[in-house]
Amino acid sequence: MPFCSHTRIVCARTRRRLSISPEKRGGPEPRDLAPREDVGRPALKPGGIAERARAAMGIPAAPTRPSYLDGLNPEQREAVETLDGPVLVLAGAGTGKTRVLTTRIAHILSQGRAYPSQILAVTFTNKAAREMKERIHAMVGDTVEGMPWLGTFHSIGVRILRRHHELVGLKSGFTILDTDDQLRLLKQLIAAEEIDEKRWPARMLASAIDGWKNRGLTPEQVPAGEGAAFANGRGQMLYAAYQARLKALNAVDFGDLLLEGIRLFRENPDVLAEYHRKFKYILVDEYQDTNVAQYLWLRLLAQGSRNVCCVGDDDQSIYGWRGAEVDNILRFESDFPGAKVIRLERNYRSTGHILAAASHLIAFNEGRLGKTLFSEGEKGEKVTVTGAWDSGEEARAIGDEIEALQRAGHALSQIAILVRASFQMREFEDRFVTLGLNYRVIGGPRFYERAEIRDALAYLRCVISPADDLAFERIVNVPKRGVGDAAIKQIRDVARAAGVPLMEATRLLTESEELKPKLRSTLRGFVQSFERWREQAENMKHTELAEVVLDESGYTEMWQKDRSAEAAGRLENLKELVRSMEGFENLSGFLEHISLVMDVDSGAGDDAVQIMTLHSAKGLEFDTVFLPGWEEGLFPHQRALDEQGKAGLEEERRLAYVGITRARASARVYFASNRRIHGMWNSTVPSRFLDELPDTHVDVQESKGGFGWGGTTGGYGGGNSYGASRFDNPAPFASSYATPGWQRAQNARNESGGTKGGFGGSGGGYGGSRRGGPVIEGTLIAASTGAPSAFSAGERVFHIKFGYGEITAIDGNKLTVLFEKAGEKRVLESFVEKV
DNA sequence: AACGAAGCGTTTTTT
DNA sequence: ACGCTTCGTT
């Protein structure tokens, strides 16, 4: 059940019991509601929304200052009360961003500035939308139920497209493809073009198309060079073909939810004007994560009232790799002239040392809008940095510390381990199982992505919409019915010839004489089953129907017969699926919901340590945060450096910033001197980020195992342990630079400096050879900052591994080169030299 | 259709 | 090193 629809709630603030009947929710949609000019004290319509909102908040109608403003600091209040014109709220970590956003909405409502249905409030994730809704509910009660335009970009995008589907060439009830469907479709297109799928995998095309859509580009708008990068110049054509196929299937993918919206608004000014009139106020959460498409979509809508309020933190932009444009936030003032920029810099979350350490670290980034966070709280614990011999010891040390915290009465749920990459989690899981410590891994494969769930959903989709070809293809031979590739091809041919969906084509085929008797009866039974289910759907509860479908199709039986270890879990998941349908009115409502909401509420559960990636920790906070794996190559990640250069490094640094600022009272950083990557042990170099932490706010600890950096092994020279020396030395950074590891790193950097291609000669990347230590990127950062390529097609180049060749295509910093000996390869620009 | 061999990728993740 | 997907064989 996504949102509870209480009719009786208790207002947290006033402890008063409120009753609002469902039919009174929301309020009427006025045809013409002129903006009120009397800012200070709007006239209240008797029984109007504002009065109800006030009543819900326990605020007397008398002209006293609304109590929800109490406890806001001056900047927060300004952000809440500046209702006219564009506002950019730069909200640092832990500065009360969500509170501002929700209070602002409450304020708009209580001031009678707009009806709930006239506020557009967008978030990125369903979770954020849910939270926002809950918090608004706590302030204004059930008035929030009248806000249909509070949601994710995509859910609002669908809502708009559903209303105007005919204007963008879609029929009503269009479906939203998931990534599986998308891939299957692209594979077909690639095969139809007789392109070698090995060389040009569908995934690659999918990500290219995704990237274009993120940038708001339709097939015609794709820059010629980029469109040609896939499959020898056919990328753009394939994108166009894909869009055509989507239209034919009456389907859209996630990117289209925004892209088609943009097209709708551009081609139909009257429709756009309607939304301009509608949305009196627009609020955007996590603005730093918007991509170009979202930005364009938003800008079109915001041209109406211009009362747009974006909240974000450029220092927490960590999704550049999936199309987020920090530029959007950096550019806000020029996009919305006259915008008011409000900085929230007072941090309510972390203690002094933690905040100071994070601020110092993030200051190494260039191109920030710049904020100086401060808190008036206690200085608290210093950030600790601990070196471990290897990842196993790192896990052991953290396990020990957690046990100590637990003994001291700390709740495990207030402890988190934030890793850079998910493979790091395993070591902790192993260790915690041994210790008998409760833990929970956040993230990972999600419920609706599991094969059995997708299969089940495909069955249901076929029942609901007989024309859903992709769902049909998914399940026509699951469980195995003897419908092989040949049969499917035959069905497809008939479908194409007759211009009908696959399901219908199958029916036609079974009425002809073209199939072998056995196959014919199988398929007839298959089609008839769906016809029967469709009839039953009329007067059967949808959960019941789902059970019938899964049983009669033999799908449940398939897993019951399966004796593999996961089968039981899969059956359990199917039951869970049916259970989760109960919260919905009907099947199509459920299907729509899950196509947009791919997560399922994992109950708060019992007290457990949270293990997750740094990315999924954004927006969360914990008393104690462990940050393991601060080593060059892992964090900052080598690939971020290779592929994005300086921009990548800065994004990694923001990730470090996000990590530290998750901690309320204690942040504990770790690095291991040795780590196994892809099965090979590599010695590592401590992360440069460690040296960007200010000495005065950091405590360097000896690892419990007695191994610091270098130390007793002899292999690293007779230096002090990393910990002790740094701790003893008051001068910032001096001691860590004195460690053997750093010196080697420095040397490696200097040696590789100057010559392009010096990096990676020895097989490169993270790790490198054991004796020489890891190879550090040096010139690469400068070499690949997203500037246009220094190379051009047709040029002759030399590659250290593949020899001489000629450039055939360029894609960012990746070159396609036809080598004389090695054939055509895709290589990083930095690995070749001009000759 | 079922099995084993071979090949590939292996940062982060939402909708 | 490992696990997952894909391919080719039986």
PDB file of C-alpha atoms in Angstrom, chain A residues 617-747:
ATOM      1  CA  ALA A 617      23.196   6.827   1.210  1.00  0.00           C
ATOM      2  CA  LYS A 618      22.452  10.255  -0.170  1.00  0.00           C
ATOM      3  CA  GLY A 619      19.684  11.874   1.810  1.00  0.00           C
ATOM      4  CA  LEU A 620      20.108   9.567   4.801  1.00  0.00           C
ATOM      5  CA  GLU A 621      21.812  10.158   8.124  1.00  0.00           C
ATOM      6  CA  PHE A 622      23.228   7.991  10.886  1.00  0.00           C
ATOM      7  CA  ASP A 623      24.889   8.489  14.233  1.00  0.00           C
ATOM      8  CA  THR A 624      27.934   6.529  13.195  1.00  0.00           C
ATOM      9  CA  VAL A 625      29.208   6.098   9.665  1.00  0.00           C
ATOM     10  CA  PHE A 626      32.015   3.776   8.585  1.00  0.00           C
ATOM     11  CA  LEU A 627      33.721   4.656   5.324  1.00  0.00           C
ATOM     12  CA  PRO A 628      35.979   1.806   4.220  1.00  0.00           C
ATOM     13  CA  GLY A 629      38.074   1.467   1.106  1.00  0.00           C
ATOM     14  CA  TRP A 630      39.568   4.922   0.771  1.00  0.00           C
ATOM     15  CA  GLU A 631      42.268   3.871  -1.647  1.00  0.00           C
ATOM     16  CA  GLU A 632      43.402   5.232  -4.946  1.00  0.00           C
ATOM     17  CA  GLY A 633      41.732   3.345  -7.732  1.00  0.00           C
ATOM     18  CA  LEU A 634      38.794   2.302  -5.640  1.00  0.00           C
ATOM     19  CA  PHE A 635      37.933   5.691  -4.211  1.00  0.00           C
ATOM     20  CA  PRO A 636      38.402   7.775  -6.236  1.00  0.00           C
ATOM     21  CA  HIS A 637      37.486   5.032  -8.645  1.00  0.00           C
ATOM     22  CA  GLN A 638      39.914   4.497 -11.478  1.00  0.00           C
ATOM     23  CA  ARG A 639      37.175   4.395 -14.036  1.00  0.00           C
ATOM     24  CA  ALA A 640      35.787   7.727 -12.998  1.00  0.00           C
ATOM     25  CA  LEU A 641      39.251   9.177 -13.496  1.00  0.00           C
ATOM     26  CA  ASP A 642      39.835   7.438 -16.811  1.00  0.00           C
ATOM     27  CA  GLU A 643      36.524   8.278 -18.318  1.00  0.00           C
ATOM     28  CA  GLN A 644      35.737  11.664 -16.899  1.00  0.00           C
ATOM     29  CA  GLY A 645      39.120  13.047 -15.950  1.00  0.00           C
ATOM     30  CA  LYS A 646      38.970  15.990 -13.658  1.00  0.00           C
ATOM     31  CA  ALA A 647      35.197  16.090 -13.714  1.00  0.00           C
ATOM     32  CA  GLY A 648      35.222  12.476 -12.587  1.00  0.00           C
ATOM     33  CA  LEU A 649      37.614  13.215  -9.764  1.00  0.00           C
ATOM     34  CA  GLU A 650      35.431  16.044  -8.570  1.00  0.00           C
ATOM     35  CA  GLU A 651      32.362  13.864  -8.621  1.00  0.00           C
ATOM     36  CA  GLU A 652      34.213  11.272  -6.588  1.00  0.00           C
ATOM     37  CA  ARG A 653      35.162  13.967  -4.145  1.00  0.00           C
ATOM     38  CA  ARG A 654      31.549  15.000  -3.823  1.00  0.00           C
ATOM     39  CA  LEU A 655      30.801  11.380  -3.099  1.00  0.00           C
ATOM     40  CA  ALA A 656      33.332  11.487  -0.288  1.00  0.00           C
ATOM     41  CA  TYR A 657      31.658  14.634   0.946  1.00  0.00           C
ATOM     42  CA  VAL A 658      28.271  12.972   0.871  1.00  0.00           C
ATOM     43  CA  GLY A 659      29.717  10.061   2.812  1.00  0.00           C
ATOM     44  CA  ILE A 660      31.192  12.105   5.627  1.00  0.00           C
ATOM     45  CA  THR A 661      28.178  14.354   5.954  1.00  0.00           C
ATOM     46  CA  ARG A 662      25.885  11.371   6.542  1.00  0.00           C
ATOM     47  CA  ALA A 663      27.336  11.135  10.039  1.00  0.00           C
ATOM     48  CA  ARG A 664      25.761  12.883  12.969  1.00  0.00           C
ATOM     49  CA  ALA A 665      28.275  12.064  15.674  1.00  0.00           C
ATOM     50  CA  SER A 666      30.997   9.835  14.311  1.00  0.00           C
ATOM     51  CA  ALA A 667      32.655   9.357  10.944  1.00  0.00           C
ATOM     52  CA  ARG A 668      35.293   6.648  10.638  1.00  0.00           C
ATOM     53  CA  VAL A 669      37.347   6.332   7.504  1.00  0.00           C
ATOM     54  CA  TYR A 670      39.386   3.238   6.618  1.00  0.00           C
ATOM     55  CA  PHE A 671      41.833   2.176   3.993  1.00  0.00           C
ATOM     56  CA  ALA A 672      43.480  -1.153   3.376  1.00  0.00           C
ATOM     57  CA  SER A 673      47.032  -1.575   2.125  1.00  0.00           C
ATOM     58  CA  ASN A 674      46.141  -4.630   0.144  1.00  0.00           C
ATOM     59  CA  ARG A 675      42.950  -5.437  -1.640  1.00  0.00           C
ATOM     60  CA  ARG A 676      41.893  -8.208  -3.934  1.00  0.00           C
ATOM     61  CA  ILE A 677      40.484  -6.987  -7.191  1.00  0.00           C
ATOM     62  CA  HIS A 678      39.142  -9.518  -9.671  1.00  0.00           C
ATOM     63  CA  GLY A 679      40.783 -12.201  -7.636  1.00  0.00           C
ATOM     64  CA  MET A 680      44.245 -10.702  -7.679  1.00  0.00           C
ATOM     65  CA  TRP A 681      45.883  -9.179  -4.651  1.00  0.00           C
ATOM     66  CA  ASN A 682      47.082  -5.688  -5.214  1.00  0.00           C
ATOM     67  CA  SER A 683      48.920  -3.361  -2.959  1.00  0.00           C
ATOM     68  CA  THR A 684      47.222  -0.040  -2.804  1.00  0.00           C
ATOM     69  CA  VAL A 685      47.937   3.596  -2.122  1.00  0.00           C
ATOM     70  CA  PRO A 686      45.809   5.537   0.357  1.00  0.00           C
ATOM     71  CA  SER A 687      43.260   7.776  -1.267  1.00  0.00           C
ATOM     72  CA  ARG A 688      44.260  11.333  -2.050  1.00  0.00           C
ATOM     73  CA  PHE A 689      41.077  12.290  -0.263  1.00  0.00           C
ATOM     74  CA  LEU A 690      42.686  11.298   3.028  1.00  0.00           C
ATOM     75  CA  ASP A 691      45.220  14.011   2.509  1.00  0.00           C
ATOM     76  CA  GLU A 692      42.497  16.465   1.784  1.00  0.00           C
ATOM     77  CA  LEU A 693      41.046  15.999   5.219  1.00  0.00           C
ATOM     78  CA  PRO A 694      42.212  18.720   7.585  1.00  0.00           C
ATOM     79  CA  ASP A 695      44.660  17.466  10.143  1.00  0.00           C
ATOM     80  CA  THR A 696      43.120  19.359  13.010  1.00  0.00           C
ATOM     81  CA  HIS A 697      39.828  17.570  12.675  1.00  0.00           C
ATOM     82  CA  VAL A 698      41.169  14.105  12.109  1.00  0.00           C
ATOM     83  CA  ASP A 699      42.467  11.422  14.416  1.00  0.00           C
ATOM     84  CA  VAL A 700      44.699   8.850  12.844  1.00  0.00           C
ATOM     85  CA  GLN A 701      44.341   5.472  14.485  1.00  0.00           C
ATOM     86  CA  GLU A 702      46.424   2.372  14.623  1.00  0.00           C
ATOM     87  CA  SER A 703      44.622  -0.534  13.156  1.00  0.00           C
ATOM     88  CA  LYS A 704      43.686  -3.174  15.662  1.00  0.00           C
ATOM     89  CA  GLY A 705      45.635  -5.776  13.798  1.00  0.00           C
ATOM     90  CA  GLY A 706      48.872  -3.942  14.358  1.00  0.00           C
ATOM     91  CA  PHE A 707      49.480  -3.201  10.710  1.00  0.00           C
ATOM     92  CA  GLY A 708      49.475   0.349   9.689  1.00  0.00           C
ATOM     93  CA  TRP A 709      50.639   1.565   6.393  1.00  0.00           C
ATOM     94  CA  GLY A 710      53.977  -0.038   5.734  1.00  0.00           C
ATOM     95  CA  GLY A 711      54.925  -1.013   9.229  1.00  0.00           C
ATOM     96  CA  THR A 712      56.386  -4.381   9.978  1.00  0.00           C
ATOM     97  CA  THR A 713      56.335  -6.093   6.654  1.00  0.00           C
ATOM     98  CA  GLY A 714      59.609  -4.731   5.486  1.00  0.00           C
ATOM     99  CA  GLY A 715      58.434  -4.517   1.915  1.00  0.00           C
ATOM    100  CA  TYR A 716      57.599  -0.899   2.231  1.00  0.00           C
ATOM    101  CA  GLY A 717      60.770   0.407   3.766  1.00  0.00           C
ATOM    102  CA  GLY A 718      61.252   1.255   7.379  1.00  0.00           C
ATOM    103  CA  GLY A 719      58.801   4.097   7.619  1.00  0.00           C
ATOM    104  CA  ASN A 720      56.641   4.796  10.587  1.00  0.00           C
ATOM    105  CA  SER A 721      53.198   3.431  10.407  1.00  0.00           C
ATOM    106  CA  TYR A 722      51.027   5.802   8.486  1.00  0.00           C
ATOM    107  CA  GLY A 723      48.912   6.362  11.522  1.00  0.00           C
ATOM    108  CA  ALA A 724      51.396   7.203  14.186  1.00  0.00           C
ATOM    109  CA  SER A 725      53.505   9.536  12.184  1.00  0.00           C
ATOM    110  CA  ARG A 726      50.677  11.522  10.837  1.00  0.00           C
ATOM    111  CA  PHE A 727      49.074  11.730  14.209  1.00  0.00           C
ATOM    112  CA  ASP A 728      52.276  12.928  15.833  1.00  0.00           C
ATOM    113  CA  ASN A 729      52.932  15.600  13.317  1.00  0.00           C
ATOM    114  CA  PRO A 730      50.985  18.798  13.759  1.00  0.00           C
ATOM    115  CA  ALA A 731      51.683  20.066  10.273  1.00  0.00           C
ATOM    116  CA  PRO A 732      48.890  19.142   7.936  1.00  0.00           C
ATOM    117  CA  PHE A 733      49.653  16.483   5.357  1.00  0.00           C
ATOM    118  CA  ALA A 734      53.369  16.484   5.932  1.00  0.00           C
ATOM    119  CA  SER A 735      53.556  13.068   7.420  1.00  0.00           C
ATOM    120  CA  SER A 736      51.392  11.313   4.927  1.00  0.00           C
ATOM    121  CA  TYR A 737      53.468  12.681   2.130  1.00  0.00           C
ATOM    122  CA  ALA A 738      56.423  11.199   3.925  1.00  0.00           C
ATOM    123  CA  THR A 739      55.085   7.698   3.768  1.00  0.00           C
ATOM    124  CA  PRO A 740      56.725   5.355   1.332  1.00  0.00           C
ATOM    125  CA  GLY A 741      53.509   4.682  -0.434  1.00  0.00           C
ATOM    126  CA  TRP A 742      52.928   8.291  -1.175  1.00  0.00           C
ATOM    127  CA  GLN A 743      56.408   8.849  -2.334  1.00  0.00           C
ATOM    128  CA  ARG A 744      56.120   5.995  -4.736  1.00  0.00           C
ATOM    129  CA  ALA A 745      52.856   7.377  -5.893  1.00  0.00           C
ATOM    130  CA  GLN A 746      54.363  10.777  -6.401  1.00  0.00           C
ATOM    131  CA  ASN A 747      57.260   9.336  -8.320  1.00  0.00           C
TER     132      ASN A 747
END
